[in-house]
Coordinates of C-alpha atoms and ligand atoms in Angstrom, one line a residue:
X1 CA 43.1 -6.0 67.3
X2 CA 42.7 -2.7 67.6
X3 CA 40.7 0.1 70.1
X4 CA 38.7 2.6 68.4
X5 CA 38.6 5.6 71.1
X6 CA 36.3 8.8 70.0
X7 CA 37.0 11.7 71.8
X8 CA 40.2 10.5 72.9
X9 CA 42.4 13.6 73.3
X10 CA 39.8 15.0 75.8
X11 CA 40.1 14.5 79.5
X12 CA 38.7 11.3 80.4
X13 CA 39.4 9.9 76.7
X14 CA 43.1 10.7 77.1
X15 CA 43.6 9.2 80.6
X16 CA 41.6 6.1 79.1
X17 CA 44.0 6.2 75.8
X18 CA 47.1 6.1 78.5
X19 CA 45.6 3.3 80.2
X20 CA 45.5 1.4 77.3
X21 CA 48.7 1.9 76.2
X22 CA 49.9 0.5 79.4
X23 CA 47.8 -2.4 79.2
X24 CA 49.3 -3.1 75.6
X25 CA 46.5 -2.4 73.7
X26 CA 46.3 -0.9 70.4
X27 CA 44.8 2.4 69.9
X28 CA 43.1 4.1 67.6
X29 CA 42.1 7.8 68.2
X30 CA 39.6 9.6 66.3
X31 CA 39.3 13.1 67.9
X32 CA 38.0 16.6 65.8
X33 CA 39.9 18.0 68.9
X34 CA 37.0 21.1 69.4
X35 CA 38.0 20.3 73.2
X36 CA 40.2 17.6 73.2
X37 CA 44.3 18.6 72.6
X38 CA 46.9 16.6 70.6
X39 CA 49.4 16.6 73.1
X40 CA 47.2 15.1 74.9
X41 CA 47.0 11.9 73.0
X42 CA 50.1 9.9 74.7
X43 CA 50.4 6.8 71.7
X44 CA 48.8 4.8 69.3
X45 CA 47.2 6.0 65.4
X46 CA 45.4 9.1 65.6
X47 CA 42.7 10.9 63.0
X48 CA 42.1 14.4 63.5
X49 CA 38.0 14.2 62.5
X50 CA 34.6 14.6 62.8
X51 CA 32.3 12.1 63.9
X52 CA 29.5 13.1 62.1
X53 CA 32.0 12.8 58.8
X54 CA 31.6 9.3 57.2
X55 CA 34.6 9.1 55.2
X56 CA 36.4 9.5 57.7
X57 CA 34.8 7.1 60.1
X58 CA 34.8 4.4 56.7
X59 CA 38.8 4.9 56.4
X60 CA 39.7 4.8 60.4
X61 CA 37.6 1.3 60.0
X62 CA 39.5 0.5 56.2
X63 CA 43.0 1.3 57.9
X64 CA 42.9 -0.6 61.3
X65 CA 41.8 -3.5 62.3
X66 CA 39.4 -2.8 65.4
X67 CA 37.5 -5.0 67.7
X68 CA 35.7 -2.5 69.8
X69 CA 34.9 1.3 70.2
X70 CA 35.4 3.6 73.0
X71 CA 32.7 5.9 72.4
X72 CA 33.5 9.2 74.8
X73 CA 32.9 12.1 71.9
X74 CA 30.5 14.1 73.2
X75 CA 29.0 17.7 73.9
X76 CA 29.1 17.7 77.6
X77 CA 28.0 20.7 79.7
X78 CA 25.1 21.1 81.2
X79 CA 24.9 24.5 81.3
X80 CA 25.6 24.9 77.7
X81 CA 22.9 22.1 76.9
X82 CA 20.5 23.9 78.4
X83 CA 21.1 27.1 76.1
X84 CA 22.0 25.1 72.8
X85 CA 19.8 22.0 72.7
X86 CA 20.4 21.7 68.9
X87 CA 24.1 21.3 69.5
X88 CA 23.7 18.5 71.9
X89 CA 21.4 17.0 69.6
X90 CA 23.2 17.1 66.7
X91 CA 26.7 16.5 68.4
X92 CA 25.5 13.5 70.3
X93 CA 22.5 11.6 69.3
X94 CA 23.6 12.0 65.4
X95 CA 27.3 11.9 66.2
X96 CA 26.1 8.0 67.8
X97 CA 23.6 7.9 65.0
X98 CA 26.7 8.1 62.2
X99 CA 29.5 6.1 64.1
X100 CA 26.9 3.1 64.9
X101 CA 25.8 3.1 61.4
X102 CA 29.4 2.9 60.3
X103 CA 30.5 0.0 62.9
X104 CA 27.7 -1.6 60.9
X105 CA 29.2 -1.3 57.8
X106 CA 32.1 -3.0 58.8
X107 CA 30.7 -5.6 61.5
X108 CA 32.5 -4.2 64.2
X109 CA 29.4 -4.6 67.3
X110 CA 31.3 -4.0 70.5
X111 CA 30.5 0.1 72.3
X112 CA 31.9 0.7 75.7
X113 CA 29.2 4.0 75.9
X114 CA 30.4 7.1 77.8
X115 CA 26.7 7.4 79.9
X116 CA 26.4 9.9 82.7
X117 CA 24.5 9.9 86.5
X118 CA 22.5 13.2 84.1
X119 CA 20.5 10.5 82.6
X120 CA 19.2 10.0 86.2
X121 CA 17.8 13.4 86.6
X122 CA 16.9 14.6 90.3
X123 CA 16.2 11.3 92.2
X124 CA 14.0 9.8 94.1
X125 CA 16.5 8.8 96.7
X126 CA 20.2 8.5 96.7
X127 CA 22.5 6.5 96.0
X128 CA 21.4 6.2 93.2
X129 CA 21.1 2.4 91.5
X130 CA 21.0 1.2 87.7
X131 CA 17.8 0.2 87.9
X132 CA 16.6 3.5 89.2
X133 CA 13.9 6.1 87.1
X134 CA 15.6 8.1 83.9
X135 CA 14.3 11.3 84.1
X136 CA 17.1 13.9 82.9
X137 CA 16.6 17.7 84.2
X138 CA 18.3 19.0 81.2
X139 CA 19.0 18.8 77.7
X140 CA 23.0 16.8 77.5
X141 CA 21.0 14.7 80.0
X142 CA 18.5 13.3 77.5
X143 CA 20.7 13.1 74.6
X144 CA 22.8 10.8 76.5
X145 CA 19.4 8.8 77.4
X146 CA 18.6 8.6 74.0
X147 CA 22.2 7.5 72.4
X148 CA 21.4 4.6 75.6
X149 CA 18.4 3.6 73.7
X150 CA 19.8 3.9 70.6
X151 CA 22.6 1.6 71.0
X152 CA 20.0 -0.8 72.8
X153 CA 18.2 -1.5 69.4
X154 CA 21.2 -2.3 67.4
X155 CA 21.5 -5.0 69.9
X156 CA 18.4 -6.0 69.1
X157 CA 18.4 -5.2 65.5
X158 CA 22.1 -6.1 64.4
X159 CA 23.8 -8.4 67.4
X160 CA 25.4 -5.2 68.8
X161 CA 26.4 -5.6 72.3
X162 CA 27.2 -2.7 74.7
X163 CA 28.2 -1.5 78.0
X164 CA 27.3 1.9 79.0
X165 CA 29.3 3.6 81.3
X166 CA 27.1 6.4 83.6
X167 CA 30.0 8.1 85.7
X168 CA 29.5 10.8 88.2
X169 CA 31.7 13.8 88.3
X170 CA 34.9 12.9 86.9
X171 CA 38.1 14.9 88.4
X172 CA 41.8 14.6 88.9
X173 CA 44.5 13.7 86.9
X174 CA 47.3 11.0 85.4
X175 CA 49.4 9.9 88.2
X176 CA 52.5 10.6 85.5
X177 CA 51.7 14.5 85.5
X178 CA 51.9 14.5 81.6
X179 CA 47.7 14.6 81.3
X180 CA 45.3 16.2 83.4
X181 CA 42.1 18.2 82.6
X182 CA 42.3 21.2 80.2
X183 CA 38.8 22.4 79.1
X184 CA 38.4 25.4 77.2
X185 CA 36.4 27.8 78.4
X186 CA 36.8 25.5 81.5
X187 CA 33.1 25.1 83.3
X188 CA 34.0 22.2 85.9
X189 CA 33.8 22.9 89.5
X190 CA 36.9 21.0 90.6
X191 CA 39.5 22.8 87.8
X192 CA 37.7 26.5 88.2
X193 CA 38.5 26.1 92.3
X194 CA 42.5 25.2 91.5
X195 CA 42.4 27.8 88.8
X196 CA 41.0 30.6 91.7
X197 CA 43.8 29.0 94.0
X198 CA 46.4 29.5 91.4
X199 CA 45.5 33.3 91.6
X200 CA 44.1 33.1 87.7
X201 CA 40.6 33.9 88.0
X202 CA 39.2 36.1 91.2
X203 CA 37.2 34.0 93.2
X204 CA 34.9 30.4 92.5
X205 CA 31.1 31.2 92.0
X206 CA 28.8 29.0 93.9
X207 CA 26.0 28.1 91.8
X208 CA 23.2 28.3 94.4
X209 CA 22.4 28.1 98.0
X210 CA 19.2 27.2 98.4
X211 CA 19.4 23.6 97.6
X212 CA 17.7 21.0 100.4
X213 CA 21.2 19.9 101.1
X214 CA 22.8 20.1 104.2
X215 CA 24.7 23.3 103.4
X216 CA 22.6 24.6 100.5
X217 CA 24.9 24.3 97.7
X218 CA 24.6 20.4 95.2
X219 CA 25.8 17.7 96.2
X220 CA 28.4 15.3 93.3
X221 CA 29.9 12.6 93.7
X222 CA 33.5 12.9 92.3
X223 CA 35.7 9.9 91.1
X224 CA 39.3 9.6 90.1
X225 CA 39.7 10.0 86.2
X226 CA 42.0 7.1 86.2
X227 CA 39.6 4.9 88.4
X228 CA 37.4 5.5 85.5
X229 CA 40.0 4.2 82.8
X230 CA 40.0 1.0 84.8
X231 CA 36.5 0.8 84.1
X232 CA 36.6 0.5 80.8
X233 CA 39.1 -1.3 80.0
X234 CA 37.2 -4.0 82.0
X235 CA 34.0 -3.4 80.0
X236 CA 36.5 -4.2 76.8
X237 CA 37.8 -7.4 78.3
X238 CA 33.9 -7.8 79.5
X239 CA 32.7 -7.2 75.6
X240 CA 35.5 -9.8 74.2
X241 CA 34.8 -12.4 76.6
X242 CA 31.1 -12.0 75.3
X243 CA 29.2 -11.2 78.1
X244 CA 25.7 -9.2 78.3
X245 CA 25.4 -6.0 77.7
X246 CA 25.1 -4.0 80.6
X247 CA 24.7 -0.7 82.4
X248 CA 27.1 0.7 85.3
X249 CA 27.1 3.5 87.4
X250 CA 30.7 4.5 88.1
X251 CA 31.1 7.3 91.4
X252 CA 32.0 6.6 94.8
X253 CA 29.8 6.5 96.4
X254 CA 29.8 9.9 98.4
X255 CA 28.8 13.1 98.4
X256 CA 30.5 16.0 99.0
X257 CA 28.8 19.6 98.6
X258 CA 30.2 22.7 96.5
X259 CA 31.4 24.4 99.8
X260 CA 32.7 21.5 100.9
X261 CA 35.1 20.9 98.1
X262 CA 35.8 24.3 98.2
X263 CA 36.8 24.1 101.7
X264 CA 39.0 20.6 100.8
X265 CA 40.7 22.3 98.3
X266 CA 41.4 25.1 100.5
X267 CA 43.3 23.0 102.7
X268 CA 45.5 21.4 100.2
X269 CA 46.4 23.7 98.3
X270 CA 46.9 25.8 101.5
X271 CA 45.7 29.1 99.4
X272 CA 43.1 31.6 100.0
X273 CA 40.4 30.8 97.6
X274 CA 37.4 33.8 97.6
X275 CA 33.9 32.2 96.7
X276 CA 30.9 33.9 96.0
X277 CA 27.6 32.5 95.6
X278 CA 25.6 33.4 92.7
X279 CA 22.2 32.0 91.6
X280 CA 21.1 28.2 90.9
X281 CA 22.5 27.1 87.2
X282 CA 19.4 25.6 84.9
X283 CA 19.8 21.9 84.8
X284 CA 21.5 21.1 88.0
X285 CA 19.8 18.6 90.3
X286 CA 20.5 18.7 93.8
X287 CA 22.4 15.9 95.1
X288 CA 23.6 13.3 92.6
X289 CA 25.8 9.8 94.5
X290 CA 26.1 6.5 93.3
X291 CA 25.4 2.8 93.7
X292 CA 28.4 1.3 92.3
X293 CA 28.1 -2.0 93.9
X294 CA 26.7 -4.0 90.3
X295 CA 30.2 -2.5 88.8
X296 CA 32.2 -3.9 91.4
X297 CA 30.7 -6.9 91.6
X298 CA 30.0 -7.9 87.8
X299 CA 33.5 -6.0 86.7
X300 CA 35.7 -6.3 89.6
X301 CA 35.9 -2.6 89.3
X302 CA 38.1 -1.6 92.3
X303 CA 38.2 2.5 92.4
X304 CA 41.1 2.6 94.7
X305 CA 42.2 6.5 93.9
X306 CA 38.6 8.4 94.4
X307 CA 39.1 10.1 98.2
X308 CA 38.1 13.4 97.3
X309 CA 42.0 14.2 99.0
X310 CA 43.6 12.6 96.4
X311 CA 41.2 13.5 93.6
X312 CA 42.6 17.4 94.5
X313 CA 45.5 16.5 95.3
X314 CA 46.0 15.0 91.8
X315 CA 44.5 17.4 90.3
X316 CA 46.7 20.9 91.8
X317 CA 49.8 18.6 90.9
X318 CA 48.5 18.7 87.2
X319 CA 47.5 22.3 87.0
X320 CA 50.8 23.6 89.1
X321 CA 53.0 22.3 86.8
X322 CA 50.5 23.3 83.6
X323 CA 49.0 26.2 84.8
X324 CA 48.4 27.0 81.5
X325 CA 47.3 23.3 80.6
X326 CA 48.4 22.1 77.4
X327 CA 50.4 24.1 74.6
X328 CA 48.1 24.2 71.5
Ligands
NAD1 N1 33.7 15.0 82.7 C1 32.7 14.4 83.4 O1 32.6 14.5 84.6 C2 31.8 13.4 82.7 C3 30.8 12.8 83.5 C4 29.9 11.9 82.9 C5 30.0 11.6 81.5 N2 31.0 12.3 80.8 C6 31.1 11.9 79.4 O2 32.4 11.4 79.1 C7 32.8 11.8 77.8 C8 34.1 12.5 77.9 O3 34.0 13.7 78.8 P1 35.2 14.7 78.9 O4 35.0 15.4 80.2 O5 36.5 13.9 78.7 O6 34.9 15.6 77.7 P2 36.0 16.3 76.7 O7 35.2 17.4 76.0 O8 37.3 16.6 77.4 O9 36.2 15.2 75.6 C9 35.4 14.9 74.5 C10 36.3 14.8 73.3 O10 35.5 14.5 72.2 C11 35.9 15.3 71.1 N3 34.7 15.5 70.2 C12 33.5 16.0 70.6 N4 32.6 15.9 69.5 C13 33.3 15.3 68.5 C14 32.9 14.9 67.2 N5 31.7 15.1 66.7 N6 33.8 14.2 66.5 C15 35.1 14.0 67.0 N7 35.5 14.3 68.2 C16 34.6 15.0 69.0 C17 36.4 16.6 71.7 O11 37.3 17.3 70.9 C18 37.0 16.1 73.0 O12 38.4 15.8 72.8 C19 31.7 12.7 77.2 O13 30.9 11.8 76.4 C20 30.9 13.1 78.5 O14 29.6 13.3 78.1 C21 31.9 13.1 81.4
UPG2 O1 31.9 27.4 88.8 C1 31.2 26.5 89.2 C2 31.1 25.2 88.5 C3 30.2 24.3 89.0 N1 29.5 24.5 90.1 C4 28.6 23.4 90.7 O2 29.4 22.3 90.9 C5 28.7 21.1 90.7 C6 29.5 20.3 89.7 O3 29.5 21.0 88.4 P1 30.4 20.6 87.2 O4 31.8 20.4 87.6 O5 30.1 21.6 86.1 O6 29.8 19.2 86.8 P2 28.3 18.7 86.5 O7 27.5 19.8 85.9 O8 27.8 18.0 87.7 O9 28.5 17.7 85.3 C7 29.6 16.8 85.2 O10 29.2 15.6 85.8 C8 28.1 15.0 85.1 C9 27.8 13.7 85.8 O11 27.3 13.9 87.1 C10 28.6 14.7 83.7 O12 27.6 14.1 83.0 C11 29.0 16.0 83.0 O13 29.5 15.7 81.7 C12 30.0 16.7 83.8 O14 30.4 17.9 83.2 C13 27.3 21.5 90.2 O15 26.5 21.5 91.2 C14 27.5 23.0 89.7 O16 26.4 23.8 89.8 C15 29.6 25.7 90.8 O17 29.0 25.9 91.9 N2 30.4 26.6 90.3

């Protein structure tokens, strides 16, 4: 049987598609590739399409037999979110909408759900926990809330059963070099800072100061892109085994400021890396860590790569030998 992974020639999809190559999986890629690159997909069938596109979603169901969907095709950005709500809307919450309807169709129940610590909003205290208040701050945020919700009444209404995935700040990259992160225009902290050390952009803008954080500037939790492929590969083998559905928060479980990771990736990269600070960015809570302790202990999730060293150090392998990422 086969994976269905959406959005798999983006970053986290692609390091997830790897993953389960290695694992000897099949996979199946559906991917309109708006962000995502080809290149990036390492194996397995893949459909250049649309989710939102139901004969295409019909035929990559026809032509494969699949057990279980992947679901990471998204609209992402905060930022963005907050000046295009209709986007996210219409990306995400009827983007779900179509591909649930169309696992329906075919009887195919099983979502691994790409969720995200934005659902949580600013919290009441950190780290944050599963069972804690959903509250988003901005726009991608409550879309995300609401495709939770959404998949939580087909479980209800048609035997669907989930496992929604809420990861902090994914960075880094694929042990191999050949994938890494490659958004474009690129907004993530983590990539922007290795792009300013590789001399391509001037200087790293600090989005606010006046944050009740230690040092002023948020506070993210960062974990290992790969540490998240684990993840769901064990919510797959969780689905099949036919186990609840369940939430996770997937971070590790420290925080690390702007200026701090600034400062980190200062030091390994051993460049001169300007910074400015600019004002707040709509949407951004303050400080944002997670409990991951019911994904440890209910997947035997192990995130064994997610020292914020290693996370950079990962990541400036990927962009020195791709400085200009991928080739489409
Ligand atoms: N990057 C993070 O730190 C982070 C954190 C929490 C949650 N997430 C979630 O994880 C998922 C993946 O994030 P990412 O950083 O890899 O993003 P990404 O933009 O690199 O990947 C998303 C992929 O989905 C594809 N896509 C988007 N809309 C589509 C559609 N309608 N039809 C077909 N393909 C479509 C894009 O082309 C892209 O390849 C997203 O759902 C995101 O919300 C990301
Ligand atoms: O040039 C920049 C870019 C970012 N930031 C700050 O750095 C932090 C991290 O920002 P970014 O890398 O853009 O990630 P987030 O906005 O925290 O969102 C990421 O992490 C969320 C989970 O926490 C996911 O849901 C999102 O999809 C993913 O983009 C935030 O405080 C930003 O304000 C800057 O100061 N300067």
């Amino acid at each position: 049987m086969a994976v269905l992974v959406t959005g798999g020639a983006g970053y986290i999809g692609s390091h997830t598609v790897a993953a389960l190559l290695e694992k000897g999986e099949e996979v199946v890629v559906l991917d309109n590739l708006q962000q995502g690159h080809r290149e990036a997909v390492t194996g397995g069938r893949f459909y250049e399409g649309d989710l939102r596109d139901e004969e295409v979603l019909d035929r990559v169901f026809r032509e494969n037999s699949i057990d279980a969907v992947i679901h990471f095709a998204a609209s992402s950005l905060v930022g963005e979110s907050m000046k295009e709500p209709g986007k996210y809307y219409h990306n995400n919450v009827y983007g779900a909408l179509c591909l649930l309807e169309a696992m329906n169709r075919v009887g195919v129940k099983r979502i691994v759900f790409s969720s995200t610590a934005a659902t949580y909003g600013e919290p009441d205290s950190v780290p944050i926990r599963e069972t804690d208040r959903t509250q988003p701050t901005n726009v991608y945020g409550e879309t995300k809330l609401a495709m939770e919700k959404m998949i939580r009444w087909y479980e209800v209404a048609h035997e669907f059963r989930f496992v929604s995935l809420r990861y902090f700040n994914a960075a880094g990259a694929h042990e191999s070099g050949r994938i890494g992160e490659d958004h474009r225009p690129e907004s993530h902290l983590v990539p922007i800072i290795l792009q300013t050390a590789l001399g391509q952009r001037s200087h790293i803008s600090v989005f606010g100061e006046d944050y009740p954080t230690e040092d002023g500037s948020c506070v993210r939790d960062y974990i290992h892109v790969s540490d998240l492929s684990d993840a769901h590969i064990l919510a797959v083998e969780r689905l099949r085994r036919g186990e609840d559905s369940a939430i996770y928060n997937l971070g590790n479980g420290e925080g690390f400021s702007v200026k701090q990771v600034i400062e980190i990736a200062r030091r390994i990269t051993g460049r001169d890396i300007p910074a400015v600070i600019e004002a707040r960015r709509a949407g951004d809570p303050a400080v944002l860590v997670a409990s991951s302790d019911k994904a440890r202990a209910e997947l035997g999730w192990n995130p064994h790569r997610s020292n914020l060293e290693r996370i950079i150090e990962s990541a400036w392998a990927w962009h020195q030998s791709r400085p200009q990422g991928y080739n489409d």
